[in-house]
JSON list of C-alpha atoms in Angstrom, two decimals:
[
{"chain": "A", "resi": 1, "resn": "UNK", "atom": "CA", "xyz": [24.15, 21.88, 49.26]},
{"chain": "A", "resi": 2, "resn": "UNK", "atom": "CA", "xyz": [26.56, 19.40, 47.42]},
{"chain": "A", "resi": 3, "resn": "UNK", "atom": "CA", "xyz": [29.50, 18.02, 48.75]},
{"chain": "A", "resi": 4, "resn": "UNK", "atom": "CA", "xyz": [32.05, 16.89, 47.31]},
{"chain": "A", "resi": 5, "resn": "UNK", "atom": "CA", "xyz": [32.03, 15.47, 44.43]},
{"chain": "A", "resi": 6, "resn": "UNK", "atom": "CA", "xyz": [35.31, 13.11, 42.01]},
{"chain": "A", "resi": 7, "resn": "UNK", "atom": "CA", "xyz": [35.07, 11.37, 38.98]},
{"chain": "A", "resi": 8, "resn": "UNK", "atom": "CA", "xyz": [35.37, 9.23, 37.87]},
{"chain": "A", "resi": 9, "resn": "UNK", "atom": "CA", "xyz": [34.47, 6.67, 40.46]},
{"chain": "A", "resi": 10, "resn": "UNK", "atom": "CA", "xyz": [36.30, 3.58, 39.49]},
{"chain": "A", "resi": 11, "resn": "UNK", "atom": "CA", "xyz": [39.06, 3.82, 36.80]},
{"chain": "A", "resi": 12, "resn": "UNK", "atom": "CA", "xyz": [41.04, 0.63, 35.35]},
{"chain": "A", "resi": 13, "resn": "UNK", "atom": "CA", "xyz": [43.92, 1.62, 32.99]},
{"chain": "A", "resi": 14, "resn": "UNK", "atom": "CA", "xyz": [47.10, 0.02, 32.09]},
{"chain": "A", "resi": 15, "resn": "UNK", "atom": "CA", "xyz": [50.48, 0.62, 32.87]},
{"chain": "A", "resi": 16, "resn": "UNK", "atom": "CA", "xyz": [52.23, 3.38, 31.27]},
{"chain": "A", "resi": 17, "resn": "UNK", "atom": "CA", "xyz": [48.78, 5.41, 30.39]},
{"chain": "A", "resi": 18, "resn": "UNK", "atom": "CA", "xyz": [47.46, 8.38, 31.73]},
{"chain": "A", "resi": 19, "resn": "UNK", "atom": "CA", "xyz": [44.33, 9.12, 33.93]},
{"chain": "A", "resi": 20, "resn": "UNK", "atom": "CA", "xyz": [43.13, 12.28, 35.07]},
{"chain": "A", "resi": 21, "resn": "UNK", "atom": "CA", "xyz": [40.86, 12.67, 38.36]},
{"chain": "A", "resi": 22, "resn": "UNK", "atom": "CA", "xyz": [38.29, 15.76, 38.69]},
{"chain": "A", "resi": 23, "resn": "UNK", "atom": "CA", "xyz": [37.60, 16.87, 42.10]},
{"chain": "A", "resi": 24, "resn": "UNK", "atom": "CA", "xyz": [35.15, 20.13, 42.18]},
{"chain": "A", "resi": 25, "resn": "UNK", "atom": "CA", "xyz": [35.09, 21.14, 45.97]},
{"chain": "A", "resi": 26, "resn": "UNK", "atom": "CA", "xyz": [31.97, 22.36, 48.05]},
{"chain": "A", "resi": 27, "resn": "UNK", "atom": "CA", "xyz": [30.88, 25.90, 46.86]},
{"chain": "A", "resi": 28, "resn": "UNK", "atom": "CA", "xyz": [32.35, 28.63, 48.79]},
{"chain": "A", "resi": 29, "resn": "UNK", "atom": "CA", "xyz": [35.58, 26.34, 50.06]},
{"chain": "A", "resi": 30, "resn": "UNK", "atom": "CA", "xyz": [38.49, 28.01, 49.24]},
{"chain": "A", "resi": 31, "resn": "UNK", "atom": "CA", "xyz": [40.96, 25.01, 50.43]},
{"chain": "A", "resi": 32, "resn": "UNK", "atom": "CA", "xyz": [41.18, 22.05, 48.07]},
{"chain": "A", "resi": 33, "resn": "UNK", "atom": "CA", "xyz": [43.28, 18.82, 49.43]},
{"chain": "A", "resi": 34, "resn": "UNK", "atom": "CA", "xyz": [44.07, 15.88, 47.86]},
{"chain": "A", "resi": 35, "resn": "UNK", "atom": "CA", "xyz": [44.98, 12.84, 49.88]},
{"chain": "A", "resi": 36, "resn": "UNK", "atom": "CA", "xyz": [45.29, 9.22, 48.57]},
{"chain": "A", "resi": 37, "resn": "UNK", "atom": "CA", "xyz": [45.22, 5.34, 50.02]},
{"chain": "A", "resi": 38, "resn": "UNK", "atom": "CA", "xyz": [47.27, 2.83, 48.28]},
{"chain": "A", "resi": 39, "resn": "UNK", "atom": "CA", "xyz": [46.50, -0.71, 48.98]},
{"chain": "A", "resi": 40, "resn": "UNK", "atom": "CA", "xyz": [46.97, -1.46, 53.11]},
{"chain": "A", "resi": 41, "resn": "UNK", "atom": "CA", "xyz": [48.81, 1.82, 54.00]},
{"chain": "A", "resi": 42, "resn": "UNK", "atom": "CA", "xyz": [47.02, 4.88, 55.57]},
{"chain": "A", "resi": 43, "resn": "UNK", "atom": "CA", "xyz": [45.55, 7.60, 53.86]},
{"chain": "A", "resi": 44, "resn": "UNK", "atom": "CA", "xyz": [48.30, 10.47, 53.04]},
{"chain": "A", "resi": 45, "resn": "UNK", "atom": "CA", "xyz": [48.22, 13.85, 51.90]},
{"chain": "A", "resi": 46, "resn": "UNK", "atom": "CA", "xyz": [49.29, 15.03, 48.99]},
{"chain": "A", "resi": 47, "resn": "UNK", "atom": "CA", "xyz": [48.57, 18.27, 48.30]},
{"chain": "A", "resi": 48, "resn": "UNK", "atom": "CA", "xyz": [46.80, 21.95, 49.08]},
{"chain": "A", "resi": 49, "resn": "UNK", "atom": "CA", "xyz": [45.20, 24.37, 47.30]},
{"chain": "A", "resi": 50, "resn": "UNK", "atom": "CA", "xyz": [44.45, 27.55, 48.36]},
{"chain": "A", "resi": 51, "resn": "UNK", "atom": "CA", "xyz": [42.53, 28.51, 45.45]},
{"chain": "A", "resi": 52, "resn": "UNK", "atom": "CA", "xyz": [44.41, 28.70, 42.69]},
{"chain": "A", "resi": 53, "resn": "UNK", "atom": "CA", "xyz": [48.03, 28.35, 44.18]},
{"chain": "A", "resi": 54, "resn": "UNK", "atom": "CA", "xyz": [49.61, 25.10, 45.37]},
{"chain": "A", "resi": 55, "resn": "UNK", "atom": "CA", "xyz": [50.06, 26.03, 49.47]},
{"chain": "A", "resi": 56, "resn": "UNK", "atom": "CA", "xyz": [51.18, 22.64, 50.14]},
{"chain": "A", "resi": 57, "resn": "UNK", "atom": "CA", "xyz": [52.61, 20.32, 47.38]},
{"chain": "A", "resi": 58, "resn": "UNK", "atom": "CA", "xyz": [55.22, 18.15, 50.28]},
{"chain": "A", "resi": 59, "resn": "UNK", "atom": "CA", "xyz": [53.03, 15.20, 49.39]},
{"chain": "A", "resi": 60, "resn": "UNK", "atom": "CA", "xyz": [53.25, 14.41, 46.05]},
{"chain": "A", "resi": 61, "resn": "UNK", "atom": "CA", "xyz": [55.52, 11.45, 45.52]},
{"chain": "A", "resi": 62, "resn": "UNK", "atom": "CA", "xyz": [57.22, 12.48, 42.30]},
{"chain": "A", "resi": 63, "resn": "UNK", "atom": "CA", "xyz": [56.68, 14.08, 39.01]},
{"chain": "A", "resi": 64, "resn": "UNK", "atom": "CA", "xyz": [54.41, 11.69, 37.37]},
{"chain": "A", "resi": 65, "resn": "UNK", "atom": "CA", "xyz": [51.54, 13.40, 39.57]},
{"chain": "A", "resi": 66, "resn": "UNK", "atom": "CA", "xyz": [50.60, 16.90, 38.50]},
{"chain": "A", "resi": 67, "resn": "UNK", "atom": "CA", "xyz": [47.74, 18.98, 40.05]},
{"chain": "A", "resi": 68, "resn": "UNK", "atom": "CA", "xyz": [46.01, 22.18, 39.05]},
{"chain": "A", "resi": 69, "resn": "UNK", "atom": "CA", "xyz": [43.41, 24.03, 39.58]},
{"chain": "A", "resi": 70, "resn": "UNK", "atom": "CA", "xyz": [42.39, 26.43, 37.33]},
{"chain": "A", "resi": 71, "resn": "UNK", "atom": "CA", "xyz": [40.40, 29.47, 38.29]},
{"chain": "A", "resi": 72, "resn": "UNK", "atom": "CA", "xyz": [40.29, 28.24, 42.22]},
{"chain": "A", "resi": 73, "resn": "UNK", "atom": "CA", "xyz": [37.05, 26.24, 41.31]},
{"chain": "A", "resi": 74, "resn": "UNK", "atom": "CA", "xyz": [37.21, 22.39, 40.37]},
{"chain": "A", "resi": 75, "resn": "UNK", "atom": "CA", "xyz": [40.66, 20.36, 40.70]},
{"chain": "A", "resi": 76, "resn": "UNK", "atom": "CA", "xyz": [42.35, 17.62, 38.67]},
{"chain": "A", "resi": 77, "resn": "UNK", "atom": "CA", "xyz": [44.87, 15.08, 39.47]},
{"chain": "A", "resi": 78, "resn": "UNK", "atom": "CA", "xyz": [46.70, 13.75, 36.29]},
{"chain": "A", "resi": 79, "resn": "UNK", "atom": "CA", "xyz": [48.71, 10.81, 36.98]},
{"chain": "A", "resi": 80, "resn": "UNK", "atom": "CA", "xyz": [50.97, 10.34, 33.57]},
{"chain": "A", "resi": 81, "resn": "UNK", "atom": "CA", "xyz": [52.41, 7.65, 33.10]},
{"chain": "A", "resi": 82, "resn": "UNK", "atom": "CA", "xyz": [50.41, 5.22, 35.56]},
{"chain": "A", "resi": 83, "resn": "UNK", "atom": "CA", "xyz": [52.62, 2.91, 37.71]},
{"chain": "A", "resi": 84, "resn": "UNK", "atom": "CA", "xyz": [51.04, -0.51, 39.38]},
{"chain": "A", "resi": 85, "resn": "UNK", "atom": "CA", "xyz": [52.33, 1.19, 42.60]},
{"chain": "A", "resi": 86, "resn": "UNK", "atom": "CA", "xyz": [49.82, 3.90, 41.76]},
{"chain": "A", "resi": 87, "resn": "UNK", "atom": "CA", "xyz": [47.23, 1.69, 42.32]},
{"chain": "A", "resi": 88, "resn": "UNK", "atom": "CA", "xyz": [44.44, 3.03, 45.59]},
{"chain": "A", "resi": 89, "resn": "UNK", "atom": "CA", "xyz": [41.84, 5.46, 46.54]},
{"chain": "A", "resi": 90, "resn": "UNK", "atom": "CA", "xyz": [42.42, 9.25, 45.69]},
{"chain": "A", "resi": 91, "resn": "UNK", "atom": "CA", "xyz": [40.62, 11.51, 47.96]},
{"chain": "A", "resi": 92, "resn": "UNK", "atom": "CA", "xyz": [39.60, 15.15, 47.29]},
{"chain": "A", "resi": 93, "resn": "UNK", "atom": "CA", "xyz": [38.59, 17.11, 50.31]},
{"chain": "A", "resi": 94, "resn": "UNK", "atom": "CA", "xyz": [37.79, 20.83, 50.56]},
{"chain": "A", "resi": 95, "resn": "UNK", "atom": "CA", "xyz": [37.27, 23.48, 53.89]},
{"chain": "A", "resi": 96, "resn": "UNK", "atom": "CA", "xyz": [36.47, 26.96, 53.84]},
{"chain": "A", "resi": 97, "resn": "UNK", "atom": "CA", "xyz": [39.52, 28.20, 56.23]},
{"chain": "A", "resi": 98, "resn": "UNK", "atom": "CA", "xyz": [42.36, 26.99, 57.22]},
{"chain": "A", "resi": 99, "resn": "UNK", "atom": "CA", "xyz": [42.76, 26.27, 60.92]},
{"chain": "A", "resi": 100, "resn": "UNK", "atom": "CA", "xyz": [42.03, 25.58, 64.34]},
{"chain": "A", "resi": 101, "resn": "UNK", "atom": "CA", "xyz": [38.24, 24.22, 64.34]},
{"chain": "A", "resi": 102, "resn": "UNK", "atom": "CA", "xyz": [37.95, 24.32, 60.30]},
{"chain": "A", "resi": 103, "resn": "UNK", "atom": "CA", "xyz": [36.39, 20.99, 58.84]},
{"chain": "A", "resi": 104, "resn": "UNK", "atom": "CA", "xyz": [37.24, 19.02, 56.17]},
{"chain": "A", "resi": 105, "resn": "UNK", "atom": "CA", "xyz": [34.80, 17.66, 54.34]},
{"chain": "A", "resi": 106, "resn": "UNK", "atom": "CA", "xyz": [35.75, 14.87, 51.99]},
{"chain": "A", "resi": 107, "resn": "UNK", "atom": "CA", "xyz": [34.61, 12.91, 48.87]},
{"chain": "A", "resi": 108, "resn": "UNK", "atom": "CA", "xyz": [33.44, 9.67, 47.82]},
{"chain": "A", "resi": 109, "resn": "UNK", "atom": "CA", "xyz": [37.09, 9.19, 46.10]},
{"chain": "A", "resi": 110, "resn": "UNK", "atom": "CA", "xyz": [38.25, 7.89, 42.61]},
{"chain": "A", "resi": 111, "resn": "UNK", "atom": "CA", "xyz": [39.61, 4.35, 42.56]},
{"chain": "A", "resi": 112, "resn": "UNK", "atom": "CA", "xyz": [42.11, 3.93, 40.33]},
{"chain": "A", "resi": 113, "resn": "UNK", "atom": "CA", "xyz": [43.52, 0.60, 39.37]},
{"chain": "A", "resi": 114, "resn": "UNK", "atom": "CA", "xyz": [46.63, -0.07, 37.27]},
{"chain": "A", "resi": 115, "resn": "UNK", "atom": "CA", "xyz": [47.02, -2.61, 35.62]},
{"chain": "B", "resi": 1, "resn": "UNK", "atom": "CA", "xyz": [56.38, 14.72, 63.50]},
{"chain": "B", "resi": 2, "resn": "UNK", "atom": "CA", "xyz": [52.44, 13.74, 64.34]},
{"chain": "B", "resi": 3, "resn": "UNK", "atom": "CA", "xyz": [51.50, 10.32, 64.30]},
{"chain": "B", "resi": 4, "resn": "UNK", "atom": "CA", "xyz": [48.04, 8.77, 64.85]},
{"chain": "B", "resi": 5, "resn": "UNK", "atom": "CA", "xyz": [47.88, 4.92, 66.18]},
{"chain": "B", "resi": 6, "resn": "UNK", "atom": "CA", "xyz": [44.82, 3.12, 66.13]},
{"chain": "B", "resi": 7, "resn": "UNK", "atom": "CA", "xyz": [45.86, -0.37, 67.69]},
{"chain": "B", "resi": 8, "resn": "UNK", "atom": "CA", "xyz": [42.41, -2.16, 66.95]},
{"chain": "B", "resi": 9, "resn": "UNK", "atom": "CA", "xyz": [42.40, -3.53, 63.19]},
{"chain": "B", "resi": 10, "resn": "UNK", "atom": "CA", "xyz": [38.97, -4.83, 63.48]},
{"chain": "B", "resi": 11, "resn": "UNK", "atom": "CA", "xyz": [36.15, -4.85, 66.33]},
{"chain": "B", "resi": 12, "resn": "UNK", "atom": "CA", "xyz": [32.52, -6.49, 66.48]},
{"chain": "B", "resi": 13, "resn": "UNK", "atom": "CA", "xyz": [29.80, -5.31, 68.74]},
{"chain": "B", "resi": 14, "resn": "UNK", "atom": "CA", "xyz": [26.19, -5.58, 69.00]},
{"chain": "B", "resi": 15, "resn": "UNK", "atom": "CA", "xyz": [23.60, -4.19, 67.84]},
{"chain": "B", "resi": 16, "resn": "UNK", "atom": "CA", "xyz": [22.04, -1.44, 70.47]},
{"chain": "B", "resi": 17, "resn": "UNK", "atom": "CA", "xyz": [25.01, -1.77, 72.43]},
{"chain": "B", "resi": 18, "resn": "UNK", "atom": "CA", "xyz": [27.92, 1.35, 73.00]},
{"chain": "B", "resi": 19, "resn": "UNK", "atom": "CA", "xyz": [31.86, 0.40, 71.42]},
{"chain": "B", "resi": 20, "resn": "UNK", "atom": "CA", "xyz": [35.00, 2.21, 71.97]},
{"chain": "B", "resi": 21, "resn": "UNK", "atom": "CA", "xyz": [37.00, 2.79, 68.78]},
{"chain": "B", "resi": 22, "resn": "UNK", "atom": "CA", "xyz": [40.84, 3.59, 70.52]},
{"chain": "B", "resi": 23, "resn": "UNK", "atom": "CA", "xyz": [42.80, 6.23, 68.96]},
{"chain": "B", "resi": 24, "resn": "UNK", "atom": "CA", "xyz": [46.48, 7.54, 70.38]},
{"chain": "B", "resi": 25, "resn": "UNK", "atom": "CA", "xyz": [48.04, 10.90, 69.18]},
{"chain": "B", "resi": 26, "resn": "UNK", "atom": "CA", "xyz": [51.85, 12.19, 69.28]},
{"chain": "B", "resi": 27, "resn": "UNK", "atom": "CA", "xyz": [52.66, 15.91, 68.34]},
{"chain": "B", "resi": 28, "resn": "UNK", "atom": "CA", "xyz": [54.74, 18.41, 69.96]},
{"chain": "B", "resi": 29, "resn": "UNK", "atom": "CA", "xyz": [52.46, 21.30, 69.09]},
{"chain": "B", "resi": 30, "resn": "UNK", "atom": "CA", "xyz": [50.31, 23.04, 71.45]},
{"chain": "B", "resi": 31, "resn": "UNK", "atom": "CA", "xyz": [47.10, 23.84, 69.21]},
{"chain": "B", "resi": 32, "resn": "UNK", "atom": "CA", "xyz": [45.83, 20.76, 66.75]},
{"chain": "B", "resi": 33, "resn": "UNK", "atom": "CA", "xyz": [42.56, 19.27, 66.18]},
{"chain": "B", "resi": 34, "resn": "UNK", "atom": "CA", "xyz": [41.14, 15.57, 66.06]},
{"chain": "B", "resi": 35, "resn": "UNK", "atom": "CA", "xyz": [38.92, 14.26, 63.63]},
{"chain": "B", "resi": 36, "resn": "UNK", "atom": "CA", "xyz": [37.13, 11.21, 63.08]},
{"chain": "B", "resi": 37, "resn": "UNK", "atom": "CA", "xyz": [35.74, 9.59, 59.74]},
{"chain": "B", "resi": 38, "resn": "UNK", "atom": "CA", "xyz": [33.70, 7.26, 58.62]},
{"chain": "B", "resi": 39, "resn": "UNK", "atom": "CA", "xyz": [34.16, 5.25, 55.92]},
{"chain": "B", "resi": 40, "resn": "UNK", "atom": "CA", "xyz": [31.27, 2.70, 54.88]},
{"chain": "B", "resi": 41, "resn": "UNK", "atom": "CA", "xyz": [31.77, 0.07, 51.96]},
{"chain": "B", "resi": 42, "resn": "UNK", "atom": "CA", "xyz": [30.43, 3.28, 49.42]},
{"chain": "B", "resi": 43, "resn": "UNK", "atom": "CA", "xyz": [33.83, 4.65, 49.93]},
{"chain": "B", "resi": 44, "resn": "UNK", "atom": "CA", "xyz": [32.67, 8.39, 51.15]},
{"chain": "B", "resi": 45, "resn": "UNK", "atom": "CA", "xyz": [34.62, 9.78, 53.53]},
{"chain": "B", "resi": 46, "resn": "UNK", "atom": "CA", "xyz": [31.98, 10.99, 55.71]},
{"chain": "B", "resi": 47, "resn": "UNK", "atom": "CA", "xyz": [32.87, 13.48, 58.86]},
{"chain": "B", "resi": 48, "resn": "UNK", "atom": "CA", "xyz": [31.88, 12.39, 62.14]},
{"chain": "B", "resi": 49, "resn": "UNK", "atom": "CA", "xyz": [33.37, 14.50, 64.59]},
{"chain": "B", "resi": 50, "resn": "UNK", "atom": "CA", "xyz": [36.08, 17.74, 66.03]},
{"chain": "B", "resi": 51, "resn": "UNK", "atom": "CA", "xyz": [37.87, 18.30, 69.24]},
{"chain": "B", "resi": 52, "resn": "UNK", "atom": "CA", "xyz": [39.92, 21.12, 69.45]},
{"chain": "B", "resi": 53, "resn": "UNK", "atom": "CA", "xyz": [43.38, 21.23, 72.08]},
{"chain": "B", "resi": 54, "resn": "UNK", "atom": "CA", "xyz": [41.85, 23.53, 74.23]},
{"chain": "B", "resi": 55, "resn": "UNK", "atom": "CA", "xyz": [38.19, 22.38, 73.94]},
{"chain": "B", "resi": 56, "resn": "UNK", "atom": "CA", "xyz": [37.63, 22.01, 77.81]},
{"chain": "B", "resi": 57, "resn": "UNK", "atom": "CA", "xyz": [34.89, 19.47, 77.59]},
{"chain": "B", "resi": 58, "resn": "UNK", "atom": "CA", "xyz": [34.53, 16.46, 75.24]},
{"chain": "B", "resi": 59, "resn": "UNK", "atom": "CA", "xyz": [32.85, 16.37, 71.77]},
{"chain": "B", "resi": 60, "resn": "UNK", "atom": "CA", "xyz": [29.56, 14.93, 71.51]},
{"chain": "B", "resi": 61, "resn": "UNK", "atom": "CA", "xyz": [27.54, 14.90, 67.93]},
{"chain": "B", "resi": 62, "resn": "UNK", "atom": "CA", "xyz": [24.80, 12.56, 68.15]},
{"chain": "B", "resi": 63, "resn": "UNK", "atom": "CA", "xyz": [25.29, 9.09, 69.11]},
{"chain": "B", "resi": 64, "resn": "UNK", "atom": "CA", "xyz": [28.93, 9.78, 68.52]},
{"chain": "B", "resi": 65, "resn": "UNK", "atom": "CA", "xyz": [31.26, 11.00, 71.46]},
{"chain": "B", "resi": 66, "resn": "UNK", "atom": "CA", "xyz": [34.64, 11.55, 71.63]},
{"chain": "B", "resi": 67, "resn": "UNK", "atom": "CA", "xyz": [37.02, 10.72, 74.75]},
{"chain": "B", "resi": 68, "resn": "UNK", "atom": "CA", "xyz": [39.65, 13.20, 74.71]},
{"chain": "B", "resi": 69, "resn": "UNK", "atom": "CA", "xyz": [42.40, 12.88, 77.28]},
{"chain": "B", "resi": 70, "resn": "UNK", "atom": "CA", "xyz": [44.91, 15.09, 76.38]},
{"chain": "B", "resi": 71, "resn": "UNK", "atom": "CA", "xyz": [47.66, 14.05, 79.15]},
{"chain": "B", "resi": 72, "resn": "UNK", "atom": "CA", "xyz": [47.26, 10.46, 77.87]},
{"chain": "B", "resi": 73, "resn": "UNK", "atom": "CA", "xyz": [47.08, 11.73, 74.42]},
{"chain": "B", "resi": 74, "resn": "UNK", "atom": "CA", "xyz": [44.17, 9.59, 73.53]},
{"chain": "B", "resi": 75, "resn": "UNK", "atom": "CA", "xyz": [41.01, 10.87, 71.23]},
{"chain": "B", "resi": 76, "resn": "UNK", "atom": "CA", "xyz": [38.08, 7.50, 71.88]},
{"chain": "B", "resi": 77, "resn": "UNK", "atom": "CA", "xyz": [35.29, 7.43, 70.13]},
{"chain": "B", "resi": 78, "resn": "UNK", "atom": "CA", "xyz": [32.40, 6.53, 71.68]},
{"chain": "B", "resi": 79, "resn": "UNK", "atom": "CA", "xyz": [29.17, 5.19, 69.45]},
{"chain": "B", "resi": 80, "resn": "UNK", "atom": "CA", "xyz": [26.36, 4.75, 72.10]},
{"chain": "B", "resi": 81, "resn": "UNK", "atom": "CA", "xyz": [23.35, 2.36, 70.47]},
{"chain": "B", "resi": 82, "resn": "UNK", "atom": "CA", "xyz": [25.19, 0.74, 67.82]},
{"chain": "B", "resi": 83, "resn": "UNK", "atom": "CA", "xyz": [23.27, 0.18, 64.72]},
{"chain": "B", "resi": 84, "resn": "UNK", "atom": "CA", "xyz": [24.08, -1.87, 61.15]},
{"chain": "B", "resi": 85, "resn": "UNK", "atom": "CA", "xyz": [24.59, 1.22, 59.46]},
{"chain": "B", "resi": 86, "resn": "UNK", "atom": "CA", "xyz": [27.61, 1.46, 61.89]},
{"chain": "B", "resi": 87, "resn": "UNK", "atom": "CA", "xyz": [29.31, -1.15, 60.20]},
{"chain": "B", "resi": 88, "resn": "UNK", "atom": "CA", "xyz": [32.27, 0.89, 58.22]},
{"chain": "B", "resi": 89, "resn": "UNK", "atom": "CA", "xyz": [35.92, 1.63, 58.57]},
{"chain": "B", "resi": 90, "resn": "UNK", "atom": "CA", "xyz": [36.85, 4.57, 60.89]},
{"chain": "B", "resi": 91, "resn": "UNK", "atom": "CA", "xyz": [40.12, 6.75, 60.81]},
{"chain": "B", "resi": 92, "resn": "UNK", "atom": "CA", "xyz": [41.13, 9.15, 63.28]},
{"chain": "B", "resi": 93, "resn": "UNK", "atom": "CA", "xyz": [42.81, 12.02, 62.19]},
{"chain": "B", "resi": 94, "resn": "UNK", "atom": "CA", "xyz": [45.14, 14.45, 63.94]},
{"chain": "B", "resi": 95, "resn": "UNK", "atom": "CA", "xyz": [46.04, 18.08, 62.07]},
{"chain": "B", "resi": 96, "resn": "UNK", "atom": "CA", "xyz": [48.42, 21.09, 63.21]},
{"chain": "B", "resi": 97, "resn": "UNK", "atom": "CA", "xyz": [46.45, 24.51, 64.50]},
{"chain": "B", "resi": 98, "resn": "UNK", "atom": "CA", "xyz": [48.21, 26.68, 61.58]},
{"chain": "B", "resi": 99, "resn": "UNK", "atom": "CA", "xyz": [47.42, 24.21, 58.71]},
{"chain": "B", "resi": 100, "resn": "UNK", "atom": "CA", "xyz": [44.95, 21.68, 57.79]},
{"chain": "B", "resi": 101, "resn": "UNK", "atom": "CA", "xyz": [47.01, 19.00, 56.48]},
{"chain": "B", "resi": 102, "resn": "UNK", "atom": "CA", "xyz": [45.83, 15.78, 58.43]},
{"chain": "B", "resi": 103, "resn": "UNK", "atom": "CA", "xyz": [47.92, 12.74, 59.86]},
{"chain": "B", "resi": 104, "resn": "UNK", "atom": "CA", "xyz": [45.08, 9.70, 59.35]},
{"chain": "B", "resi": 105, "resn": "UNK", "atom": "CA", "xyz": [45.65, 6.58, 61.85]},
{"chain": "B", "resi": 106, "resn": "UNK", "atom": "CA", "xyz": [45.44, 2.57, 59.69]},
{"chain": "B", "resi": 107, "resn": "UNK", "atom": "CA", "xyz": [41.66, 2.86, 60.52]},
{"chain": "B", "resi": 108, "resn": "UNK", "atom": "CA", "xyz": [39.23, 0.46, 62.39]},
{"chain": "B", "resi": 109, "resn": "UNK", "atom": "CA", "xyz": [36.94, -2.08, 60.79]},
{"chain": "B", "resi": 110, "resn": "UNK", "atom": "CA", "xyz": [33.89, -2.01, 62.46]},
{"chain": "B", "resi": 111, "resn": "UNK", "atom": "CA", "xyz": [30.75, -4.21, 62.20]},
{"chain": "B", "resi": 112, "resn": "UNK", "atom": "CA", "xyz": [28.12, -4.51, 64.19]},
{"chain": "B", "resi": 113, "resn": "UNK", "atom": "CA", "xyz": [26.31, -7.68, 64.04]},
{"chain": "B", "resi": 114, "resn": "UNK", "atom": "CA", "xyz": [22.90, -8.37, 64.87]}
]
């Protein structure tokens, strides 16, 4: 069974562009998160899908980030325009419930550099 | 609030031998969970292990164990038999019952030398 799986990997843009991250969950999960690690902070949450809707959006940090997630299957994470403070490790992460004793299972992440 | 503290930056251990990655937890709510991850230079976030509030005896997956005191609020892993493959960054984790949005500690950079 895949996991989960982002692309792209690595991204360098400049500032002031846009960059879009695709996060298609494990099959079945229902729950999509995406969390993110800027240079020497810890990893924070930004958001929740519960397949299609936004449960949880208390994360994002402003309006330059916009998430969807059309049909409740993959996800993307459009970042327009880039900031240098945008700069880290977005993670995409997906359960099948929410709850006590649910896992999260997470990706490899997209690294996104701006420049 | 929930906050996660993992006071050891960095540790070094042996190869073969046990470690003790420290991890402190502060919520207010009765039913959460603790994770841990590991995260090797490939960047995956890879799951490691669960303990539920009201699991009455400790997790145990593999080599991996986790000490969970829940008066002293602490969640330790344990990794018996170290091996170089060990050598990653690990975050403990910390999420409310009702919801699965987790609280990640800095991490610990661990590498086991041979």
């Amino acid at each position: 069974e895949a996991g989960v799986t982002q692309f792209p990997s690595h991204s360098v843009i400049e500032k002031g562009q846009t960059v879009t991250l695709r996060c298609d969950p494990i099959s079945g999960h229902d729950n999509l998160y995406w969390y993110r690690r800027v240079m020497g902070k810890e990893i924070k949450f930004l958001l929740h899908f519960v397949k299609e809707s936004k449960q949880d959006e208390s994360g994002m940090p402003n309006n330059r980030f916009l998430a969807e997630r059309t049909g409740g299957t993959y996800s993307t994470l459009k970042v327009q325009p880039a900031e240098l403070e945008d700069s880290g490790v977005y993670f995409c992460a997906s359960s099948q419930a929410v709850g006590y004793g649910n896992t999260i299972y997470f990706g490899e992440g997209s690294w996104l550099t701006v420049v | 609030a929930q906050k996660i503290t993992q006071t050891q930056p960095g540790m070094f251990v042996q190869e073969k031998e046990a470690v003790t990655l420290d991890c402190t937890y502060d919520t207010s709510d009765p039913s959460y969970g603790l994770f841990w991850y590991k995260q090797p230079s490939s960047g995956e976030m890879i799951f490691l292990i669960y303990q539920g509030s009201y699991d009455q005896q400790n997790a145990t997956e593999g080599r991996y164990s986790l000490n969970f005191q829940k008066a002293r609020k602490s969640a330790n892993l344990v990794i018996s038999a170290s091996q170089l493959g060990d050598s990653a960054m690990y975050f403990c984790a910390i999420k409310r019952g009702a919801t699965n949005k987790l609280i990640f500690g800095t991490g610990t950079l661990l590498a086991v030398q041979p």
